[in-house]
Amino acid sequence: GDSVTQMEGPVTLSEEAFLTINCTYTATGYPSLFWYVQYPGEGLQLLLKATKADDKGSNKGFEATYRKETTSFHLEKGSVQVSDSAVYFCALSEATGGFKTIFGAGTRLFVKA
Amino acid sequence: GAVVSQHPSWVICKSGTSVKIECRSLDFQATTMFWYRQFPKQSLMLMATSNEGSKATYEQGVEKDKFLINHASLTLSTLTVTSAHPEDSSFYICSARVEGVGPDTQYFGPGTRLTVL
């Protein structure tokens, strides 16, 4: 079945450092890919998405490119802020799966001032 | 944007009682709603897919008699945890899929934290 694998955390960075959180997936069809963010004590928020190969999703300085050849969707940000501290989930959804969302394990990010 | 609400946002109940959680799409019609549970510091695990007017489809390992799902209208799905026990304590999250807006458009509710004493 479909699955998502993302790098284990926690990831601890200093403010203004470069962030990469790796994500790879396996899917039977052509999924849409997502990054969700969950801030402490809050619900899940969609951060960005990409629906086809080579698409780049971006939002709030975060970017991720849908790489079909490497089945990856790595999340990057050039300069993190303390307010970016949260848990980040990579996820996929596809029609053959009834559009249910499959989540990765989540990566906790701590950004120090 | 589209909003999904959940009620209650948190609930504490005694072991053996049943708890109902509501998931509503506030400004759109959702033909499909999904229910997830999230244990502390873990990922979201899909419990079931709920389609309006039909029986829910449960994921492997999820007890359908324990987690009753009803999707009576295009804006409301309910999850009832029957005879709750402490191991059912978790964060329950629903999402709603918008038909026709795009194959990948889903909106998540804020979640319901259930604590069973």
Coordinates of C-alpha atoms in Angstrom, one line a residue:
Chain A
G1 CA 0.0 0.0 0.0
D2 CA 0.9 3.7 -0.2
S3 CA 3.3 5.0 2.4
V4 CA 5.2 8.1 3.4
T5 CA 8.6 8.1 5.0
Q6 CA 10.1 11.3 6.5
M7 CA 13.2 12.0 8.4
E8 CA 13.1 11.4 12.1
G9 CA 13.3 14.3 14.5
P10 CA 13.6 16.3 16.4
V11 CA 15.5 18.7 14.3
T12 CA 17.1 21.6 16.2
L13 CA 18.3 24.7 14.4
S14 CA 19.3 28.2 15.2
E15 CA 17.3 31.1 13.8
E16 CA 18.1 31.9 10.2
A17 CA 19.6 28.5 9.5
F18 CA 18.6 26.5 6.4
L19 CA 16.0 23.8 6.8
T20 CA 15.6 20.6 4.9
I21 CA 13.2 17.8 6.0
N22 CA 13.4 14.8 3.7
C23 CA 10.3 13.0 2.6
T24 CA 9.9 10.0 0.2
Y25 CA 6.8 8.1 -0.8
T26 CA 5.6 5.0 -2.3
A27 CA 2.3 5.0 -4.3
T28 CA 0.5 2.8 -6.8
G29 CA -0.8 5.7 -8.9
Y30 CA -0.1 9.4 -9.2
P31 CA -0.6 11.0 -5.8
S32 CA -0.9 14.6 -4.8
L33 CA 1.7 15.5 -2.2
F34 CA 1.4 17.7 0.8
W35 CA 3.2 19.2 3.8
Y36 CA 1.1 19.9 6.8
V37 CA 2.2 21.8 9.9
Q38 CA 0.9 21.4 13.5
Y39 CA 1.9 24.1 15.9
P40 CA 1.9 23.3 19.6
G41 CA -1.6 22.7 20.9
E42 CA -3.2 23.4 17.6
G43 CA -4.8 21.5 14.7
L44 CA -3.3 20.5 11.4
Q45 CA -2.8 23.2 8.8
L46 CA -1.9 22.7 5.1
L47 CA 1.4 24.3 4.5
L48 CA 1.9 23.6 0.8
K49 CA 1.0 21.0 -1.9
A50 CA 1.9 19.8 -5.3
T51 CA -0.3 17.8 -7.6
K52 CA 2.0 16.5 -10.4
A53 CA 5.6 15.8 -11.2
D54 CA 8.0 18.8 -11.1
D55 CA 5.4 21.0 -9.5
K56 CA 6.8 23.2 -6.7
G57 CA 4.6 24.1 -3.8
S58 CA 5.5 27.1 -1.7
N59 CA 4.1 29.1 1.2
K60 CA 5.5 31.3 4.0
G61 CA 9.0 30.8 2.7
F62 CA 8.8 27.0 2.6
E63 CA 9.2 25.1 -0.7
A64 CA 8.9 21.5 -1.9
T65 CA 9.3 20.1 -5.4
Y66 CA 7.5 16.9 -6.5
R67 CA 10.2 14.7 -7.8
K68 CA 8.7 11.6 -9.5
E69 CA 12.0 10.1 -10.5
T70 CA 13.2 10.0 -6.9
T71 CA 9.7 9.7 -5.3
S72 CA 10.5 12.6 -3.0
F73 CA 9.0 15.8 -1.8
H74 CA 11.6 17.4 0.5
L75 CA 10.6 20.5 2.5
E76 CA 13.1 23.4 2.5
K77 CA 13.3 26.9 4.0
G78 CA 16.2 29.2 3.5
S79 CA 16.0 31.0 6.9
V80 CA 13.9 29.6 9.7
Q81 CA 12.4 31.6 12.5
V82 CA 11.6 30.7 16.1
S83 CA 7.9 30.8 15.1
D84 CA 8.5 27.9 12.7
S85 CA 8.9 25.6 15.6
A86 CA 6.2 22.9 15.1
V87 CA 5.7 19.4 13.8
Y88 CA 5.8 18.9 10.1
F89 CA 4.0 16.1 8.3
C90 CA 4.5 14.9 4.8
A91 CA 1.5 13.3 3.3
L92 CA 0.0 12.0 0.1
S93 CA -3.5 11.5 -1.3
E94 CA -4.6 9.8 -4.5
A95 CA -7.8 8.9 -6.3
T96 CA -7.1 5.1 -6.3
G97 CA -7.1 5.3 -2.5
G98 CA -10.4 7.1 -2.3
F99 CA -8.5 10.4 -1.6
K100 CA -7.7 9.3 2.0
T101 CA -4.5 11.0 3.2
I102 CA -1.5 8.9 4.2
F103 CA 0.8 10.7 6.7
G104 CA 4.4 10.4 7.5
A105 CA 5.5 10.0 11.1
G106 CA 6.1 13.8 11.5
T107 CA 9.2 15.7 12.2
R108 CA 9.4 18.0 15.1
L109 CA 11.4 21.2 14.5
F110 CA 12.8 23.3 17.3
V111 CA 14.3 26.7 16.3
K112 CA 16.4 28.5 18.9
A113 CA 16.8 32.2 19.1
Chain B
G1 CA -11.5 29.4 2.8
A2 CA -13.4 26.3 3.7
V3 CA -13.8 25.7 7.4
V4 CA -14.3 22.4 9.2
S5 CA -15.3 22.5 12.9
Q6 CA -15.4 19.8 15.5
H7 CA -17.3 19.6 18.7
P8 CA -16.4 19.3 21.4
S9 CA -12.8 20.4 21.3
W10 CA -12.1 18.4 24.3
V11 CA -14.0 15.9 26.5
I12 CA -13.3 13.9 29.6
C13 CA -15.4 10.9 30.4
K14 CA -15.6 7.9 32.7
S15 CA -14.6 4.5 31.5
G16 CA -17.5 2.6 30.1
T17 CA -19.4 5.6 28.8
S18 CA -20.0 6.6 25.2
V19 CA -18.8 9.9 23.6
K20 CA -20.0 11.5 20.4
I21 CA -17.8 13.8 18.4
E22 CA -19.2 16.0 15.6
C23 CA -17.5 17.1 12.5
R24 CA -19.1 19.8 10.4
S25 CA -18.2 21.5 7.2
L26 CA -19.4 25.0 7.7
D27 CA -19.5 26.6 4.3
F28 CA -19.4 23.7 1.9
Q29 CA -20.8 20.3 1.2
A30 CA -18.6 17.4 1.8
T31 CA -19.4 14.1 0.2
T32 CA -16.6 12.4 2.0
M33 CA -15.2 12.9 5.5
F34 CA -12.3 11.1 7.1
W35 CA -11.6 10.3 10.7
Y36 CA -8.1 10.1 12.1
R37 CA -6.6 9.5 15.5
Q38 CA -3.3 10.9 16.8
F39 CA -1.5 9.6 19.8
P40 CA 0.8 12.0 21.7
K41 CA 3.8 12.8 19.6
Q42 CA 2.8 10.5 16.8
S43 CA 1.4 10.7 13.4
L44 CA -2.2 10.7 12.3
M45 CA -3.7 7.3 11.5
L46 CA -6.7 7.0 9.3
M47 CA -9.6 5.2 11.1
A48 CA -12.3 5.3 8.5
T49 CA -13.7 7.0 5.5
S50 CA -17.3 8.3 5.7
N51 CA -19.5 8.9 2.7
E52 CA -22.8 10.7 3.0
G53 CA -25.7 8.3 3.1
S54 CA -23.7 5.1 3.2
K55 CA -21.8 3.0 5.6
A56 CA -18.3 4.0 6.6
T57 CA -15.3 2.1 5.4
Y58 CA -13.0 1.2 8.3
E59 CA -9.3 0.7 8.1
Q60 CA -7.8 -2.6 9.0
G61 CA -7.6 -3.0 12.8
V62 CA -10.3 -0.4 13.6
E63 CA -13.3 -1.9 15.4
K64 CA -16.4 -0.7 13.7
D65 CA -18.6 -1.6 16.6
K66 CA -16.5 0.5 18.9
F67 CA -16.1 3.5 16.7
L68 CA -19.5 4.2 15.2
I69 CA -19.5 6.7 12.3
N70 CA -22.6 8.3 10.9
H71 CA -22.6 10.7 7.9
A72 CA -26.2 11.7 7.8
S73 CA -25.9 14.9 5.8
L74 CA -23.4 16.6 3.5
T75 CA -22.2 18.8 6.3
L76 CA -22.1 16.6 9.3
S77 CA -20.4 13.4 10.3
T78 CA -20.3 12.0 13.8
L79 CA -17.9 9.6 15.5
T80 CA -19.2 7.8 18.6
V81 CA -16.7 6.1 20.8
T82 CA -18.7 3.4 22.6
S83 CA -17.9 2.0 26.0
A84 CA -14.8 4.1 26.1
H85 CA -11.7 2.9 27.9
P86 CA -8.5 4.7 28.9
E87 CA -6.7 3.3 25.8
D88 CA -9.2 5.2 23.7
S89 CA -7.8 8.5 25.0
S90 CA -6.4 10.3 21.9
F91 CA -6.7 13.2 19.7
Y92 CA -9.4 12.6 17.1
I93 CA -9.3 14.7 13.9
C94 CA -11.7 14.8 11.0
S95 CA -11.3 16.1 7.5
A96 CA -13.7 16.8 4.7
R97 CA -13.2 16.5 1.0
V98 CA -14.7 19.0 -1.4
E99 CA -16.1 17.3 -4.4
G100 CA -15.4 19.0 -7.7
V101 CA -12.9 21.6 -6.4
G102 CA -9.9 19.4 -7.2
P103 CA -8.9 15.9 -6.6
D104 CA -6.8 16.7 -3.6
T105 CA -8.7 19.3 -1.7
Q106 CA -9.3 18.4 1.9
Y107 CA -9.8 20.5 5.0
F108 CA -9.0 19.4 8.5
G109 CA -10.9 20.1 11.6
P110 CA -9.1 21.4 14.7
G111 CA -9.4 18.0 16.5
T112 CA -11.1 16.7 19.6
R113 CA -9.0 15.6 22.6
L114 CA -10.6 12.7 24.4
T115 CA -9.5 11.7 27.9
V116 CA -11.1 8.6 29.4
L117 CA -10.6 8.2 33.1

